[in-house]
Amino acid sequence: MCQNTDSSAVQAEKQKQPVRSFEKIREILRDNNHDPARLVPILQKVQEEYRYLPEDAMSYVAAALGLPAARVYGVATFYAHFALQPKGKYIIRLCDGTACHVKASIPILEAMRSRLGLGEEQETTDDMLFTVETVSCLGACGLAPVMLVNEQTYGQMTPEGAVALIDKIMEQENNQ
Amino acid sequence: MRNTSETKTTLTVNGREVSFNEETNLLAVLRKADIDIPTFCYHSELSVYGACRLCIVDVEGRGIVTSCSTAPEPNMRVRTDTKELRQMRKINVELLLAGHQRECPTCDKSDTCRLLEIARRLGIDEIRFKENNRQQPLDRSGVSLVRDPNKCVLCGDCVRYCGEIQDVGAIDFIGRGAKTQVAPAFNKGLGEVECVNCGQCAAVCPTGAITPRSEIEDVWEALHDPDKTVVVQLAPAVRVSAGEAFGGAPGELATGRLVAALKRLGFDQVYDTSFTADLTVIEEANEFLTRYQAGEKLPQFTSCCPAWVKFMEQYHPEMLPNLSTCRSPQQMFGSLAKRMLPERLGVEKKNLVVVSLMPCTAKKFEAKREEFWSDEMADVDHVLTTQEVTRMIKEAGIRFTNLEPRAFDMPFGFKTGAGVIFGSSGGVTEAVLRYAYEEVTGSRREEFEFHQVRGNRGLLETEVELGENKIKLAVVFGLGNARQLVERVARGEADYDFVEVMACAGGCVSGGGQPVNGEEETRERRIHGLFNADETLQLHAPQENPYVQEGYNKVLREPGSEIAHRLLHTDYTNRRPTLGLEVPEEHHPRPKEKVKIEVCVGTGCFLRGSQELYSELAAYLKETGQEEEVELCGTYCHERCDRGPVMAMAGIRPMTCRKTWMSEHGPVVSVDEELLENCDVNAAKTAIQEKLKKLN
Ligand code: SF4
Ligand code: SF4
Ligand code: FES
Ligand code: FES
């Protein structure tokens, strides 16, 4: 059962120190010799750890490497690969490369977004179950339009197919 | 190949022979040959970026190249004037204009905007590209500067100045493609990050994308208010630059006309910041001599540059004890004015408004520091930069050049040359030496100057004999230079007794609020103007100032006295970010009384079902209709994996969110300040309800 095991002494102690010691990030930094030139691989590892790049983590990396936070943020926002917001359990990546675009990827996107009730500029559902984003060419143009759900590839998608897939996932989730 | 000055070489430009020797790029060669190639992203003291492509020239055998990033070679045949070049330049400027919000009449920079100037020069009469700007909000988070992203042309000049010269790096290129912006980290405002307000980004920006934050309206308001008595103090560096806005040459002394103009604008009294600069010297020199004799807290760093002070507070708080505790001349003035003038001028304190006229954007920040406020009143109410005051003079329709010079009001208008040279790098040091020499040796020197500390170099090191002692001095400008110096001191590789630091190149003469002037040698000429002014005054050492002496006799007693400390000294704040960036108190959004719950969605917790917990809590809050009172969000690992599942309740003051995480041992949740371990969904629900009960 839920019990508050924090004694007031521990509480007081905690107020003084930041709760996190960033042990994991420190390890990543050590593995990379604290080399500012290795910023991109470092951020990649941090993202693997946390599934996105939290602001505190970027600040910590910046301070540890002696880089301005704006530089780290600049790099993080430059590469599409980096996520600055926590993502949902299911990350749907719809290809909007030339081939897929020509084969009507946008209607698929619209169908999924409306099924999930995503607002403008919103990529992740309120319940953190789904994230929908577009990516450029996935290198599977033969299967266009292509979409990835986490690591699984789905080819020759249609708006209806995509919505059905989402429904199926939702059902699975509800039955768990 | 390297050319020395002996082996001059030549190349041809538009058929004309041009010689060159040490120039590192073609652009410099062309400029020396009096061909003014337009540029946006080239600054001689910054690295070469090569992005604007305005400086293009045609080199025979190579085609079109950017002259700023091409090295000159002997016998090169260069053309700058072909039809193709003209067209390409025009297209480049049109493209820049297409992405730029064109509201020139309301832009603070329109008088000196390079984009506008170049567009006119190249005869751009239409812009054939669609205007592509998403209107973005202005960044008014800082008290010194305003950022207008809609006017940015992405030349990167500010980014390089801030990073390369000031070693702050508060702004950078963020994002990519069409969404690229120049901005601080994490979508924050300039006032919320490590920006030290030096304003050099605004000085190099060719457009109005970063400008000094205007206080003109506040000052008009005060001037128009019949109940208010408005006094103004005029900083040393302003007198050698203000004339430039009215056709004067840089360095030309405009003091008398400026005083006359300020009186016409309606200021009741016009005083001189150099008066309190004299006072600063006496306090600072005594502080130094005391430390020197005791052999402690050395080197003593000067404290009159607020950008440098904030820099130290952020990056080297462990050295704050070495910073002189003296307030800057601006703040000493404010402190004395608010305490002495009400009686002298027969006004109530609440009706006295103190304005200062500064070359500097960081002075705006300094005046807002809470140390310089008492009873909810600032010692200095408004800070105008030179740029702002010249605009006011123009707005009032005052013909500056026709004004008869007038004199400052007494007693705060009286100064010696020591207080005037404060505006130049090395000036504070020299002024301190003029005082300390007499104090230590008991005798007067033949000549008043200390030429060894003049030099207009980024770092100047020297030794000066004061009686039996050799004082080791350093004079430095540019915060990048300052950082290197501080780090050398910290590592024990350098040893000084006294160090003067100014953030801006050459000192306050190049402050971020000074008129923007593309002319070379502006800095040298302004410095020269200040030393000339010193020369023509009868008194050169601060201790000779009779009104400063009177101040000691009547109020302050003696240098470093208890009352002098109270009125003229200050202390500093450690601003080193413990985590994340510095967020000054006033920028903390007032947290609403909400319970904040955060669920970790990091890999570990995610794999162990944090998702389910999150969804359940979300559904639960919807059901109970408590979505407004409880804030639910996802976060990352809280590093308590071994004690999970844990739920933390973050408090009523969610400063840094106490986040929830789930980890190797299952979902970890945090609710405000408290960490609840071994927690499941029901436990979380109970905790939330308890918390809410406490809140209501
Ligand atoms: S004011 Fe100075 S520190 Fe701040 S962003 Fe501009 S150049 Fe950088
Ligand atoms: S803010 Fe000004 S200096 Fe900085 S990149 Fe934009 S246009 Fe250039
Ligand atoms: S364009 Fe979609 S896989 Fe290539
Ligand atoms: S000045 Fe050469 S590319 Fe901008």
Coordinates of N, CA, C and O and ligand atoms in Angstrom, one line a residue, chain B residues 145 158 161-162 166 168 170-171 190 194-202, ligand 1:
Chain B
L145 N 16.9 44.4 -23.4 CA 16.8 44.3 -24.9 C 15.5 43.7 -25.3 O 14.9 43.0 -24.5
C158 N 25.0 38.2 -34.4 CA 24.8 38.3 -33.0 C 25.3 37.0 -32.3 O 25.9 37.0 -31.3
Y161 N 29.0 37.1 -32.2 CA 29.5 38.0 -31.2 C 29.3 37.5 -29.8 O 30.3 37.5 -29.0
C162 N 28.1 37.0 -29.5 CA 27.8 36.5 -28.1 C 28.7 35.3 -27.8 O 29.2 35.2 -26.7
Q166 N 32.1 37.4 -26.5 CA 31.7 37.5 -25.1 C 31.7 36.1 -24.3 O 31.6 36.1 -23.1
V168 N 29.5 34.0 -24.0 CA 28.3 33.7 -23.3 C 27.4 32.7 -24.0 O 27.0 31.7 -23.5
A170 N 24.4 33.0 -25.4 CA 23.0 33.0 -24.9 C 22.1 32.8 -26.1 O 20.9 32.3 -25.8
I171 N 22.5 33.0 -27.3 CA 21.6 32.8 -28.4 C 22.3 32.0 -29.4 O 23.5 32.0 -29.5
L190 N 15.2 36.2 -23.7 CA 16.6 36.7 -23.3 C 16.8 37.0 -21.8 O 17.8 36.8 -21.3
E194 N 21.2 33.1 -19.7 CA 22.4 33.6 -19.2 C 22.9 34.9 -19.9 O 24.1 35.3 -19.6
C195 N 22.1 35.5 -20.7 CA 22.5 36.8 -21.3 C 22.9 37.8 -20.3 O 22.2 37.9 -19.3
V196 N 24.0 38.5 -20.5 CA 24.5 39.5 -19.5 C 24.1 40.9 -19.9 O 24.6 41.9 -19.3
N197 N 23.3 41.1 -20.9 CA 22.7 42.4 -21.3 C 23.7 43.4 -21.9 O 23.5 44.6 -21.9
C198 N 24.9 42.9 -22.4 CA 25.9 43.8 -22.9 C 25.4 44.5 -24.1 O 25.9 45.6 -24.4
G199 N 24.4 44.0 -24.8 CA 23.8 44.7 -26.0 C 24.7 44.7 -27.2 O 24.4 45.3 -28.2
Q200 N 25.8 43.9 -27.2 CA 26.7 43.9 -28.4 C 26.0 43.1 -29.6 O 26.3 43.4 -30.7
C201 N 25.1 42.2 -29.2 CA 24.3 41.6 -30.3 C 23.5 42.6 -31.0 O 23.3 42.6 -32.3
A202 N 22.9 43.6 -30.3 CA 22.1 44.6 -30.9 C 23.0 45.5 -31.7 O 22.6 46.0 -32.8
Ligands
SF4_1 S1 23.3 41.2 -24.7 FE1 25.4 40.4 -24.8 S2 25.2 38.5 -23.6 FE2 23.1 39.0 -24.1 S3 22.6 37.9 -26.0 FE3 23.4 40.0 -26.6 S4 25.7 39.6 -26.9 FE4 24.9 37.9 -25.7

